[in-house]
Short mmCIF file of C-alpha atoms and ligand atoms in Angstrom, two decimals:
data_model
loop_
_atom_site.label_atom_id
_atom_site.label_comp_id
_atom_site.label_asym_id
_atom_site.label_seq_id
_atom_site.Cartn_x
_atom_site.Cartn_y
_atom_site.Cartn_z
CA MET A 1 -36.37 -47.58 -33.71
CA HIS A 2 -38.79 -45.07 -32.50
CA GLN A 3 -41.71 -46.16 -30.32
CA PRO A 4 -44.74 -46.33 -32.68
CA SER A 5 -47.84 -44.05 -31.99
CA GLN A 6 -51.33 -44.97 -32.82
CA THR A 7 -51.46 -41.98 -35.25
CA THR A 8 -51.34 -42.70 -38.98
CA PHE A 9 -49.66 -39.75 -40.76
CA ALA A 10 -50.74 -38.65 -44.24
CA VAL A 11 -48.52 -39.44 -47.04
CA VAL A 12 -48.99 -36.06 -48.09
CA GLY A 13 -46.26 -33.94 -46.86
CA LYS A 14 -43.68 -36.65 -47.40
CA PRO A 15 -41.01 -35.53 -50.07
CA TRP A 16 -41.67 -38.79 -51.86
CA ALA A 17 -45.50 -38.84 -51.82
CA GLY A 18 -46.32 -38.53 -55.35
CA ARG A 19 -46.83 -42.19 -56.36
CA PHE A 20 -48.53 -43.28 -53.09
CA SER A 21 -52.30 -43.37 -52.60
CA ALA A 22 -52.41 -44.98 -49.17
CA PRO A 23 -50.88 -43.65 -46.03
CA THR A 24 -47.87 -45.33 -44.27
CA ASP A 25 -48.78 -47.73 -41.67
CA ALA A 26 -48.04 -46.12 -38.43
CA PHE A 27 -45.86 -49.04 -37.04
CA VAL A 28 -43.86 -49.28 -40.30
CA GLU A 29 -43.32 -45.47 -40.30
CA ALA A 30 -41.69 -45.77 -36.78
CA PHE A 31 -40.10 -49.01 -37.74
CA THR A 32 -38.24 -47.68 -40.73
CA ALA A 33 -37.39 -44.16 -39.29
CA SER A 34 -33.81 -43.44 -38.46
CA VAL A 35 -34.21 -39.97 -37.29
CA ASP A 36 -33.98 -40.88 -33.52
CA PHE A 37 -30.45 -41.70 -34.15
CA ASP A 38 -29.10 -40.23 -37.31
CA ARG A 39 -30.04 -36.59 -36.33
CA ARG A 40 -26.72 -36.80 -34.80
CA LEU A 41 -25.31 -36.20 -38.24
CA TYR A 42 -27.21 -32.90 -38.77
CA ARG A 43 -23.99 -30.80 -38.94
CA TYR A 44 -22.38 -32.90 -41.58
CA ASP A 45 -25.74 -33.16 -43.50
CA ILE A 46 -25.86 -29.46 -43.79
CA GLN A 47 -22.19 -29.09 -44.51
CA GLY A 48 -22.65 -31.44 -47.56
CA SER A 49 -25.83 -29.65 -48.64
CA ILE A 50 -24.20 -26.33 -48.48
CA ALA A 51 -21.34 -27.66 -50.75
CA HIS A 52 -23.69 -29.29 -53.09
CA ALA A 53 -25.94 -26.18 -53.47
CA THR A 54 -22.68 -24.03 -53.91
CA MET A 55 -21.63 -26.38 -56.89
CA LEU A 56 -25.07 -26.30 -58.50
CA ALA A 57 -25.21 -22.60 -58.59
CA ARG A 58 -21.52 -22.49 -59.86
CA GLN A 59 -22.61 -24.72 -62.51
CA GLY A 60 -25.75 -22.74 -63.45
CA ILE A 61 -27.91 -25.72 -62.46
CA LEU A 62 -29.32 -23.29 -59.87
CA SER A 63 -29.48 -19.78 -60.11
CA GLN A 64 -26.97 -17.71 -57.98
CA ALA A 65 -29.85 -16.22 -55.87
CA GLU A 66 -31.26 -19.64 -55.28
CA GLY A 67 -27.82 -21.02 -54.14
CA GLU A 68 -27.46 -18.31 -51.67
CA GLN A 69 -30.84 -18.49 -50.38
CA ILE A 70 -30.36 -22.19 -49.84
CA CYS A 71 -27.05 -21.92 -48.01
CA ALA A 72 -28.40 -19.04 -45.78
CA GLY A 73 -31.51 -21.14 -45.01
CA LEU A 74 -29.42 -24.25 -44.24
CA MET A 75 -27.22 -22.18 -41.76
CA ALA A 76 -30.53 -20.99 -40.17
CA VAL A 77 -31.83 -24.40 -39.91
CA ARG A 78 -28.50 -25.45 -38.16
CA ALA A 79 -28.72 -22.49 -35.79
CA ARG A 80 -32.31 -23.52 -34.91
CA ILE A 81 -31.11 -27.22 -34.14
CA GLU A 82 -28.26 -25.92 -32.01
CA ALA A 83 -30.56 -23.69 -30.05
CA GLY A 84 -32.71 -26.61 -29.27
CA ASP A 85 -35.57 -25.02 -31.30
CA PHE A 86 -36.17 -27.72 -33.94
CA VAL A 87 -38.80 -30.34 -33.77
CA TRP A 88 -37.72 -33.62 -35.36
CA SER A 89 -40.47 -35.54 -37.11
CA ILE A 90 -40.65 -39.26 -37.43
CA PRO A 91 -42.93 -39.21 -40.42
CA LEU A 92 -40.05 -37.49 -42.24
CA GLU A 93 -37.93 -40.49 -41.56
CA ASP A 94 -34.46 -39.34 -41.11
CA VAL A 95 -32.18 -36.35 -40.67
CA HIS A 96 -31.85 -35.71 -44.48
CA MET A 97 -35.61 -35.20 -44.84
CA ASN A 98 -36.13 -33.41 -41.65
CA VAL A 99 -33.44 -30.84 -42.71
CA GLU A 100 -34.60 -30.40 -46.31
CA THR A 101 -38.21 -29.96 -45.17
CA ALA A 102 -37.31 -27.31 -42.70
CA LEU A 103 -35.40 -25.53 -45.19
CA THR A 104 -38.28 -25.54 -47.75
CA GLU A 105 -40.58 -24.31 -44.84
CA ALA A 106 -38.14 -21.52 -44.17
CA ILE A 107 -37.21 -20.35 -47.69
CA GLY A 108 -40.00 -21.69 -50.02
CA GLU A 109 -39.52 -22.43 -53.60
CA ALA A 110 -35.69 -22.64 -53.68
CA GLY A 111 -35.56 -25.20 -51.04
CA LYS A 112 -37.30 -27.52 -53.17
CA ARG A 113 -34.39 -27.40 -55.77
CA LEU A 114 -31.69 -28.41 -53.24
CA HIS A 115 -32.07 -32.11 -54.03
CA THR A 116 -31.27 -31.54 -57.63
CA GLY A 117 -28.80 -34.14 -59.03
CA ARG A 118 -28.66 -35.85 -55.63
CA SER A 119 -30.02 -38.83 -53.82
CA ARG A 120 -30.28 -39.58 -50.11
CA ASN A 121 -28.03 -42.56 -51.14
CA ASP A 122 -25.03 -40.45 -51.90
CA GLN A 123 -26.07 -37.97 -49.17
CA VAL A 124 -26.11 -40.35 -46.31
CA ALA A 125 -22.78 -41.88 -47.32
CA THR A 126 -21.26 -38.46 -47.53
CA ASP A 127 -22.64 -37.40 -44.15
CA VAL A 128 -21.30 -40.53 -42.39
CA ARG A 129 -17.75 -40.07 -44.04
CA LEU A 130 -17.59 -36.45 -43.06
CA TRP A 131 -18.64 -37.42 -39.48
CA LEU A 132 -16.24 -40.21 -39.09
CA ARG A 133 -13.31 -38.44 -40.63
CA GLU A 134 -13.56 -35.92 -37.81
CA GLU A 135 -14.18 -38.61 -35.22
CA ILE A 136 -11.07 -40.32 -36.38
CA ASP A 137 -8.93 -37.23 -35.81
CA THR A 138 -10.42 -36.88 -32.42
CA ILE A 139 -9.62 -40.52 -31.53
CA ARG A 140 -6.13 -40.17 -32.76
CA ASP A 141 -5.69 -37.10 -30.52
CA ALA A 142 -7.12 -39.07 -27.63
CA ILE A 143 -4.57 -41.94 -28.48
CA THR A 144 -1.68 -39.38 -28.43
CA ARG A 145 -2.78 -38.01 -25.00
CA PHE A 146 -2.79 -41.61 -23.53
CA GLN A 147 0.68 -42.12 -25.05
CA ASP A 148 1.91 -38.98 -23.50
CA ALA A 149 0.82 -40.23 -20.03
CA LEU A 150 2.75 -43.53 -20.77
CA LEU A 151 5.71 -41.72 -21.84
CA ASP A 152 5.81 -39.80 -18.50
CA LEU A 153 5.35 -42.79 -16.42
CA ALA A 154 7.87 -44.80 -18.36
CA GLU A 155 10.42 -42.01 -17.76
CA ARG A 156 9.64 -41.95 -14.05
CA GLU A 157 10.00 -45.86 -13.79
CA ALA A 158 12.77 -46.41 -16.28
CA ASP A 159 14.99 -47.98 -13.56
CA THR A 160 12.16 -49.85 -11.73
CA VAL A 161 12.81 -53.47 -11.90
CA MET A 162 9.76 -55.73 -12.39
CA PRO A 163 9.47 -59.43 -13.20
CA GLY A 164 8.80 -60.03 -16.94
CA PHE A 165 6.58 -62.91 -17.64
CA THR A 166 5.98 -65.53 -20.09
CA HIS A 167 3.21 -68.00 -19.56
CA LEU A 168 2.43 -65.65 -16.53
CA GLN A 169 5.42 -67.44 -15.09
CA VAL A 170 8.34 -65.18 -13.95
CA ALA A 171 10.85 -65.19 -16.84
CA GLN A 172 13.42 -62.49 -16.70
CA PRO A 173 13.66 -59.05 -15.02
CA ILE A 174 12.58 -56.06 -16.99
CA THR A 175 11.93 -52.42 -16.25
CA PHE A 176 8.55 -51.04 -15.56
CA GLY A 177 9.41 -48.24 -18.03
CA HIS A 178 10.01 -50.96 -20.73
CA HIS A 179 6.65 -52.55 -19.97
CA MET A 180 4.86 -49.09 -20.47
CA MET A 181 6.76 -48.44 -23.78
CA ALA A 182 5.35 -51.89 -25.05
CA TRP A 183 1.83 -50.48 -24.49
CA PHE A 184 3.07 -47.18 -26.12
CA GLU A 185 4.08 -49.31 -29.34
CA MET A 186 0.76 -50.97 -29.51
CA LEU A 187 -1.06 -47.66 -29.46
CA GLU A 188 1.35 -46.40 -32.16
CA ARG A 189 -0.01 -49.09 -34.43
CA ASP A 190 -3.56 -48.21 -33.48
CA ARG A 191 -3.04 -44.55 -34.55
CA ALA A 192 -1.25 -45.62 -37.80
CA ARG A 193 -4.22 -48.14 -38.54
CA LEU A 194 -6.55 -45.17 -38.07
CA ALA A 195 -4.69 -42.73 -40.22
CA ASP A 196 -4.51 -45.50 -42.93
CA CYS A 197 -8.16 -45.97 -42.68
CA ARG A 198 -8.91 -42.24 -42.71
CA GLY A 199 -7.51 -42.20 -46.10
CA ARG A 200 -10.20 -44.47 -47.45
CA VAL A 201 -12.88 -42.71 -45.33
CA ASN A 202 -11.98 -39.32 -47.10
CA VAL A 203 -13.41 -40.11 -50.54
CA MET A 204 -16.58 -38.32 -51.61
CA PRO A 205 -19.62 -40.19 -52.74
CA LEU A 206 -21.66 -37.19 -53.79
CA GLY A 207 -22.53 -37.10 -57.29
CA ALA A 208 -23.38 -40.75 -57.47
CA ALA A 209 -26.90 -39.72 -56.82
CA ALA A 210 -29.19 -42.80 -56.42
CA LEU A 211 -26.88 -45.17 -58.06
CA ALA A 212 -26.01 -44.20 -61.70
CA GLY A 213 -24.93 -40.67 -61.44
CA THR A 214 -26.90 -37.81 -62.67
CA THR A 215 -28.00 -36.08 -66.06
CA TYR A 216 -26.95 -32.57 -64.72
CA PRO A 217 -23.56 -31.08 -65.46
CA ILE A 218 -22.19 -31.31 -61.91
CA ASP A 219 -18.57 -30.71 -60.92
CA ARG A 220 -17.72 -33.46 -58.35
CA ALA A 221 -14.06 -32.20 -58.05
CA PHE A 222 -15.25 -28.80 -56.97
CA THR A 223 -17.60 -30.24 -54.37
CA ALA A 224 -14.95 -32.61 -53.05
CA ASP A 225 -12.66 -29.69 -52.63
CA LEU A 226 -15.24 -27.73 -50.77
CA LEU A 227 -15.62 -30.63 -48.17
CA GLY A 228 -11.93 -31.18 -48.01
CA PHE A 229 -12.26 -34.86 -49.53
CA ALA A 230 -9.30 -36.08 -51.14
CA ARG A 231 -11.31 -37.02 -54.31
CA PRO A 232 -14.57 -38.11 -55.51
CA ALA A 233 -15.37 -41.75 -55.58
CA GLU A 234 -14.54 -43.33 -58.96
CA ASN A 235 -17.67 -45.45 -59.47
CA SER A 236 -21.29 -44.16 -58.61
CA LEU A 237 -22.40 -47.80 -57.79
CA ASP A 238 -19.66 -48.42 -55.44
CA ALA A 239 -19.90 -44.88 -54.01
CA VAL A 240 -23.40 -45.54 -52.55
CA SER A 241 -23.04 -49.08 -51.52
CA ASP A 242 -19.68 -49.10 -50.10
CA ARG A 243 -19.53 -49.53 -46.29
CA ASP A 244 -15.86 -50.82 -46.21
CA PHE A 245 -14.75 -47.71 -44.54
CA ALA A 246 -17.17 -48.36 -41.59
CA ILE A 247 -16.04 -51.95 -41.28
CA GLU A 248 -12.28 -50.95 -41.58
CA PHE A 249 -12.75 -48.21 -39.10
CA THR A 250 -14.52 -50.74 -36.71
CA ALA A 251 -11.74 -53.22 -37.20
CA ALA A 252 -9.23 -50.66 -36.11
CA ALA A 253 -11.28 -49.77 -33.21
CA ALA A 254 -11.74 -53.53 -32.27
CA ILE A 255 -7.87 -54.12 -32.31
CA LEU A 256 -7.41 -50.90 -30.26
CA MET A 257 -10.02 -52.16 -27.76
CA MET A 258 -8.30 -55.50 -27.62
CA HIS A 259 -5.07 -53.63 -26.62
CA LEU A 260 -7.06 -51.65 -23.98
CA SER A 261 -8.39 -54.99 -22.73
CA ARG A 262 -5.10 -56.55 -22.26
CA PHE A 263 -3.80 -53.47 -20.55
CA SER A 264 -6.77 -53.88 -18.24
CA GLU A 265 -6.08 -57.38 -17.50
CA GLU A 266 -2.59 -56.41 -16.41
CA LEU A 267 -3.59 -53.59 -14.16
CA ILE A 268 -6.29 -55.63 -12.47
CA LEU A 269 -3.66 -58.38 -11.90
CA TRP A 270 -1.00 -55.80 -10.92
CA SER A 271 -3.26 -53.96 -8.41
CA SER A 272 -4.48 -57.24 -6.67
CA ALA A 273 -3.01 -58.11 -3.19
CA GLN A 274 -1.26 -61.04 -4.53
CA PHE A 275 0.73 -58.97 -7.07
CA GLY A 276 0.58 -55.66 -5.49
CA PHE A 277 2.78 -53.97 -8.14
CA VAL A 278 0.76 -50.81 -8.64
CA GLU A 279 -1.90 -48.87 -6.87
CA LEU A 280 -4.62 -47.23 -8.82
CA SER A 281 -5.91 -43.81 -7.48
CA ASP A 282 -9.00 -43.91 -5.37
CA SER A 283 -10.63 -41.59 -7.75
CA PHE A 284 -10.47 -44.38 -10.43
CA CYS A 285 -11.76 -47.23 -8.12
CA THR A 286 -15.00 -48.19 -6.33
CA GLY A 287 -15.87 -49.90 -3.09
CA SER A 288 -18.24 -52.73 -2.41
CA SER A 289 -21.46 -52.36 -0.80
CA ILE A 290 -20.91 -55.45 1.55
CA MET A 291 -17.10 -55.84 2.08
CA PRO A 292 -15.75 -52.71 3.64
CA GLN A 293 -12.04 -53.63 2.81
CA LYS A 294 -12.63 -53.47 -1.02
CA LYS A 295 -11.07 -51.28 -3.53
CA ASN A 296 -11.98 -52.54 -6.93
CA PRO A 297 -10.43 -51.80 -10.32
CA ASP A 298 -13.86 -51.10 -11.86
CA VAL A 299 -12.33 -48.87 -14.52
CA PRO A 300 -9.99 -51.46 -16.27
CA GLU A 301 -12.65 -54.20 -15.65
CA LEU A 302 -15.13 -52.13 -17.52
CA VAL A 303 -12.83 -51.12 -20.42
CA ARG A 304 -12.09 -54.92 -20.63
CA GLY A 305 -15.86 -55.63 -20.75
CA LYS A 306 -16.42 -53.00 -23.40
CA SER A 307 -14.12 -54.71 -25.81
CA GLY A 308 -16.85 -57.32 -26.29
CA ARG A 309 -19.38 -54.84 -27.76
CA ILE A 310 -16.92 -53.27 -29.99
CA PHE A 311 -16.01 -56.84 -31.44
CA GLY A 312 -19.65 -57.35 -31.68
CA HIS A 313 -20.21 -54.32 -33.84
CA LEU A 314 -17.42 -55.43 -36.20
CA MET A 315 -19.13 -58.75 -36.70
CA GLY A 316 -22.48 -56.84 -36.95
CA LEU A 317 -21.27 -54.64 -39.79
CA LEU A 318 -19.51 -57.46 -41.65
CA THR A 319 -22.84 -59.28 -41.57
CA LEU A 320 -24.74 -56.32 -42.49
CA MET A 321 -22.86 -56.05 -45.73
CA LYS A 322 -22.27 -59.71 -46.69
CA GLY A 323 -25.55 -60.49 -48.50
CA GLN A 324 -26.28 -57.13 -50.20
CA PRO A 325 -26.47 -56.86 -53.82
CA LEU A 326 -25.13 -53.47 -55.48
CA ALA A 327 -26.08 -50.70 -54.90
CA TYR A 328 -27.76 -49.01 -51.96
CA ASN A 329 -30.19 -51.00 -49.81
CA LYS A 330 -32.11 -49.89 -46.72
CA ASP A 331 -29.99 -52.48 -44.75
CA ASN A 332 -27.39 -49.71 -44.81
CA GLN A 333 -29.42 -47.83 -42.27
CA GLU A 334 -28.13 -50.28 -39.76
CA ASP A 335 -24.51 -49.07 -40.17
CA LYS A 336 -25.01 -45.96 -37.93
CA GLU A 337 -25.89 -47.31 -34.43
CA PRO A 338 -22.87 -49.53 -34.23
CA LEU A 339 -20.58 -46.91 -35.52
CA PHE A 340 -21.80 -44.35 -33.03
CA ASP A 341 -21.48 -46.76 -30.19
CA THR A 342 -18.03 -47.71 -31.25
CA VAL A 343 -16.80 -44.08 -31.46
CA ASP A 344 -18.43 -43.13 -28.10
CA ASN A 345 -17.01 -45.99 -26.19
CA VAL A 346 -13.51 -45.96 -27.78
CA LYS A 347 -13.27 -42.12 -26.83
CA GLY A 348 -14.67 -42.82 -23.37
CA CYS A 349 -12.11 -45.75 -22.79
CA LEU A 350 -9.09 -43.52 -24.07
CA LYS A 351 -10.11 -40.58 -22.04
CA VAL A 352 -10.35 -42.59 -18.82
CA TYR A 353 -7.11 -44.42 -19.39
CA ALA A 354 -5.13 -41.32 -20.14
CA ASP A 355 -6.59 -39.64 -17.03
CA MET A 356 -5.87 -42.87 -14.95
CA MET A 357 -2.34 -43.60 -15.89
CA VAL A 358 -1.30 -40.15 -14.71
CA HIS A 359 -2.17 -41.22 -11.12
CA VAL A 360 -0.83 -44.82 -11.11
CA THR A 361 1.57 -45.47 -8.19
CA CYS A 362 4.25 -48.05 -8.61
CA ARG A 363 5.15 -50.05 -5.61
CA ARG A 364 8.85 -50.50 -6.56
CA GLU A 365 9.83 -52.61 -3.70
CA ARG A 366 7.05 -55.36 -4.23
CA MET A 367 8.07 -55.54 -8.05
CA ARG A 368 11.84 -55.90 -7.04
CA ALA A 369 11.04 -58.54 -4.64
CA ALA A 370 8.74 -60.42 -7.17
CA ALA A 371 11.53 -60.23 -9.73
CA ALA A 372 14.11 -61.57 -7.28
CA GLN A 373 11.97 -64.73 -7.08
CA GLY A 374 11.46 -67.45 -9.51
CA PHE A 375 15.21 -67.56 -10.73
CA SER A 376 14.66 -64.76 -13.23
CA THR A 377 18.36 -64.37 -13.76
CA ALA A 378 19.05 -67.96 -14.83
CA THR A 379 19.41 -66.79 -18.45
CA ASP A 380 22.02 -64.27 -17.24
CA LEU A 381 23.96 -67.04 -15.60
CA ALA A 382 23.68 -69.35 -18.92
CA ASP A 383 24.95 -66.24 -20.88
CA TYR A 384 27.97 -65.73 -18.30
CA LEU A 385 28.96 -69.31 -19.07
CA VAL A 386 28.74 -68.80 -22.70
CA ARG A 387 31.07 -65.80 -22.38
CA LYS A 388 33.42 -68.27 -20.52
CA GLY A 389 33.72 -70.46 -23.55
CA ILE A 390 30.84 -72.98 -22.93
CA ALA A 391 28.25 -73.82 -25.63
CA PHE A 392 24.68 -72.43 -24.95
CA ARG A 393 23.09 -75.90 -24.84
CA ASP A 394 25.70 -76.97 -22.21
CA ALA A 395 25.29 -73.87 -20.33
CA HIS A 396 21.59 -74.16 -20.35
CA GLU A 397 21.90 -77.77 -18.85
CA ILE A 398 24.42 -76.58 -16.12
CA VAL A 399 22.17 -73.63 -15.01
CA GLY A 400 19.08 -76.04 -14.99
CA GLN A 401 20.97 -78.21 -12.36
CA ALA A 402 21.79 -75.14 -10.23
CA VAL A 403 18.07 -74.03 -10.54
CA ALA A 404 17.06 -77.61 -9.28
CA LEU A 405 19.26 -77.23 -6.27
CA GLY A 406 17.83 -73.81 -5.59
CA VAL A 407 14.21 -75.24 -5.79
CA ARG A 408 15.13 -78.24 -3.55
CA GLU A 409 16.48 -75.72 -0.79
CA GLY A 410 14.20 -72.61 -1.38
CA ARG A 411 17.13 -70.35 -2.33
CA ASP A 412 17.62 -68.14 -5.31
CA LEU A 413 20.68 -68.38 -7.57
CA ALA A 414 22.36 -65.33 -6.09
CA GLN A 415 21.93 -67.07 -2.60
CA LEU A 416 24.00 -70.15 -3.62
CA SER A 417 27.62 -69.90 -2.43
CA ILE A 418 30.65 -69.77 -4.94
CA GLU A 419 31.52 -73.30 -3.85
CA GLU A 420 27.94 -74.44 -4.59
CA LEU A 421 27.98 -72.82 -8.05
CA ARG A 422 31.53 -74.20 -8.88
CA GLY A 423 30.28 -77.59 -8.25
CA PHE A 424 28.21 -77.19 -11.49
CA SER A 425 30.98 -75.73 -13.50
CA GLU A 426 34.69 -74.82 -12.63
CA ARG A 427 34.25 -71.76 -15.02
CA ILE A 428 32.24 -70.08 -12.50
CA GLU A 429 34.08 -67.43 -10.75
CA PRO A 430 33.19 -64.84 -7.91
CA ASP A 431 32.45 -62.10 -10.50
CA VAL A 432 29.29 -64.32 -11.34
CA TYR A 433 27.35 -62.35 -8.64
CA THR A 434 27.23 -59.19 -10.58
CA VAL A 435 25.28 -60.86 -13.49
CA LEU A 436 23.03 -62.48 -10.94
CA THR A 437 21.74 -59.08 -9.68
CA LEU A 438 18.53 -57.71 -11.03
CA ASP A 439 20.01 -54.36 -11.85
CA GLY A 440 22.96 -56.07 -13.70
CA SER A 441 20.51 -58.25 -15.57
CA VAL A 442 18.35 -55.44 -17.05
CA ALA A 443 21.36 -53.11 -17.68
CA ALA A 444 22.95 -55.85 -19.74
CA ARG A 445 20.20 -55.95 -22.25
CA ASP A 446 21.60 -52.84 -23.70
CA HIS A 447 20.52 -52.75 -27.53
CA LEU A 448 17.79 -51.24 -29.40
CA GLY A 449 14.57 -52.67 -28.07
CA GLY A 450 16.09 -54.10 -25.05
CA THR A 451 14.89 -53.48 -21.49
CA ALA A 452 17.96 -51.76 -20.06
CA PRO A 453 17.10 -48.39 -18.49
CA ALA A 454 19.30 -46.49 -20.92
CA GLN A 455 17.46 -48.05 -23.76
CA VAL A 456 14.06 -47.18 -22.30
CA ARG A 457 15.20 -43.58 -22.04
CA ALA A 458 16.35 -43.79 -25.64
CA ALA A 459 13.07 -45.14 -26.84
CA ILE A 460 11.08 -42.50 -24.83
CA ALA A 461 13.47 -39.76 -26.41
CA ARG A 462 12.90 -41.23 -30.04
CA ALA A 463 9.17 -41.28 -29.39
CA ARG A 464 9.01 -37.64 -28.34
CA ALA A 465 11.13 -36.62 -31.38
CA ARG A 466 8.81 -38.50 -33.62
CA SER A 467 5.63 -36.81 -32.19
CA ALA A 468 7.38 -33.37 -32.23
CA ALA A 469 8.30 -33.71 -35.87
N1 LIG B 501 -31.89 -43.14 -43.69
C1 LIG B 501 -31.24 -43.83 -44.83
C2 LIG B 501 -29.94 -44.42 -44.32
O1 LIG B 501 -29.63 -44.23 -43.19
C3 LIG B 501 -30.93 -42.70 -45.74
C4 LIG B 501 -30.96 -43.24 -47.11
C5 LIG B 501 -32.36 -43.49 -47.65
N2 LIG B 501 -32.45 -44.01 -48.98
C6 LIG B 501 -33.28 -44.44 -49.45
N3 LIG B 501 -33.28 -44.71 -50.70
N4 LIG B 501 -34.44 -44.96 -48.76
O2 LIG B 501 -29.47 -45.18 -45.14
#
């Protein structure tokens, strides 16, 4: 909301002044205005208006000369805005009336004809869709850039052994490359969700006018073509009141942010002294003003924190829409700030992550040492016994007993002697030690989706081939 001034502006001068006899209350004027934030849409507003005017002229609703004057005038307005030579007016409420008024000031009579067969209701919905369509493309590219950084890291660390966790307890050895490829897959779904959502963003409301359509012989398919929309919206009431596309986008963004928040949590843990698995570059960390030794993972912490506001925007938009009768209501003006904030923060988080992941250093020895603890190859021993003819449930019991001995004595399975191991099962032979090694354990999970270095490399190759296709 704009900070209200003391001035009461005359109603005269407002594009809708005709039926009013008293001026707008100064506070109400500022309270209802959206130009402070929706001016951000000016380019899309002008793009939509040029297409609309072109269609009106083509249909003979405006003369050719008027159509051309309007388009040239709109381009001049755009140039002025871009040159910083444009005074935005609060009394003119929003970006739409600011642009239209400036047009009329610049070209006179013809400017007043631009709004023929149109309403701000179909106009604003069109502007937001044009803007969001472009932002979705930018965000999808930013995801790809982040994924490329992950592919490089996964390739570099395809053989690096680390502990895999369940319940944050050491479970089985995995490769760091495999872990990075899990993040890659999560992002791949985010990209796909956004592409799917884009299809429903890319539908044109123009022509719905206020809510019921218009009495002029408009050609909506032509306007849609000019604006690169897949098609005009089917129903005029739905066209002006639908904000599903905004909710859907924010839902996809919320899931993406939830993923980034999980990545952040892992990086924060991994870069702690207790884990010591990775080191983040100094350029992505900050120090403490009191504790000289500190190097804090602020970037992942902030990204984890930002997920909260995006979840909030999703809830905000759902709540914004839930009680609205058809068709347009002024409530809808409240859709913009959460959308803008979502886009800005998602882009920021993706950029910082893509940049940061290029500079992550893996502390391979620390990860290997951690994987060697916690009996991470116990399942491998059970599988070994199964290969020697023992039923898996019995094998599980046998290995459980061996682990209990190791826990009592503070030794890992590979540190038990062959005699000790054979005490649990006669089927155990000296070849058992190969399955108890970390490298043997990861290499053995050699099937599609498994953690074996060869499979990680194959997954990277498939991902690269997919993105090149
Ligand atoms: N600023 C308004 C919005 O963001 C534009 C549409 C206004 N329409 C109206 N009938 N008052 O939704």
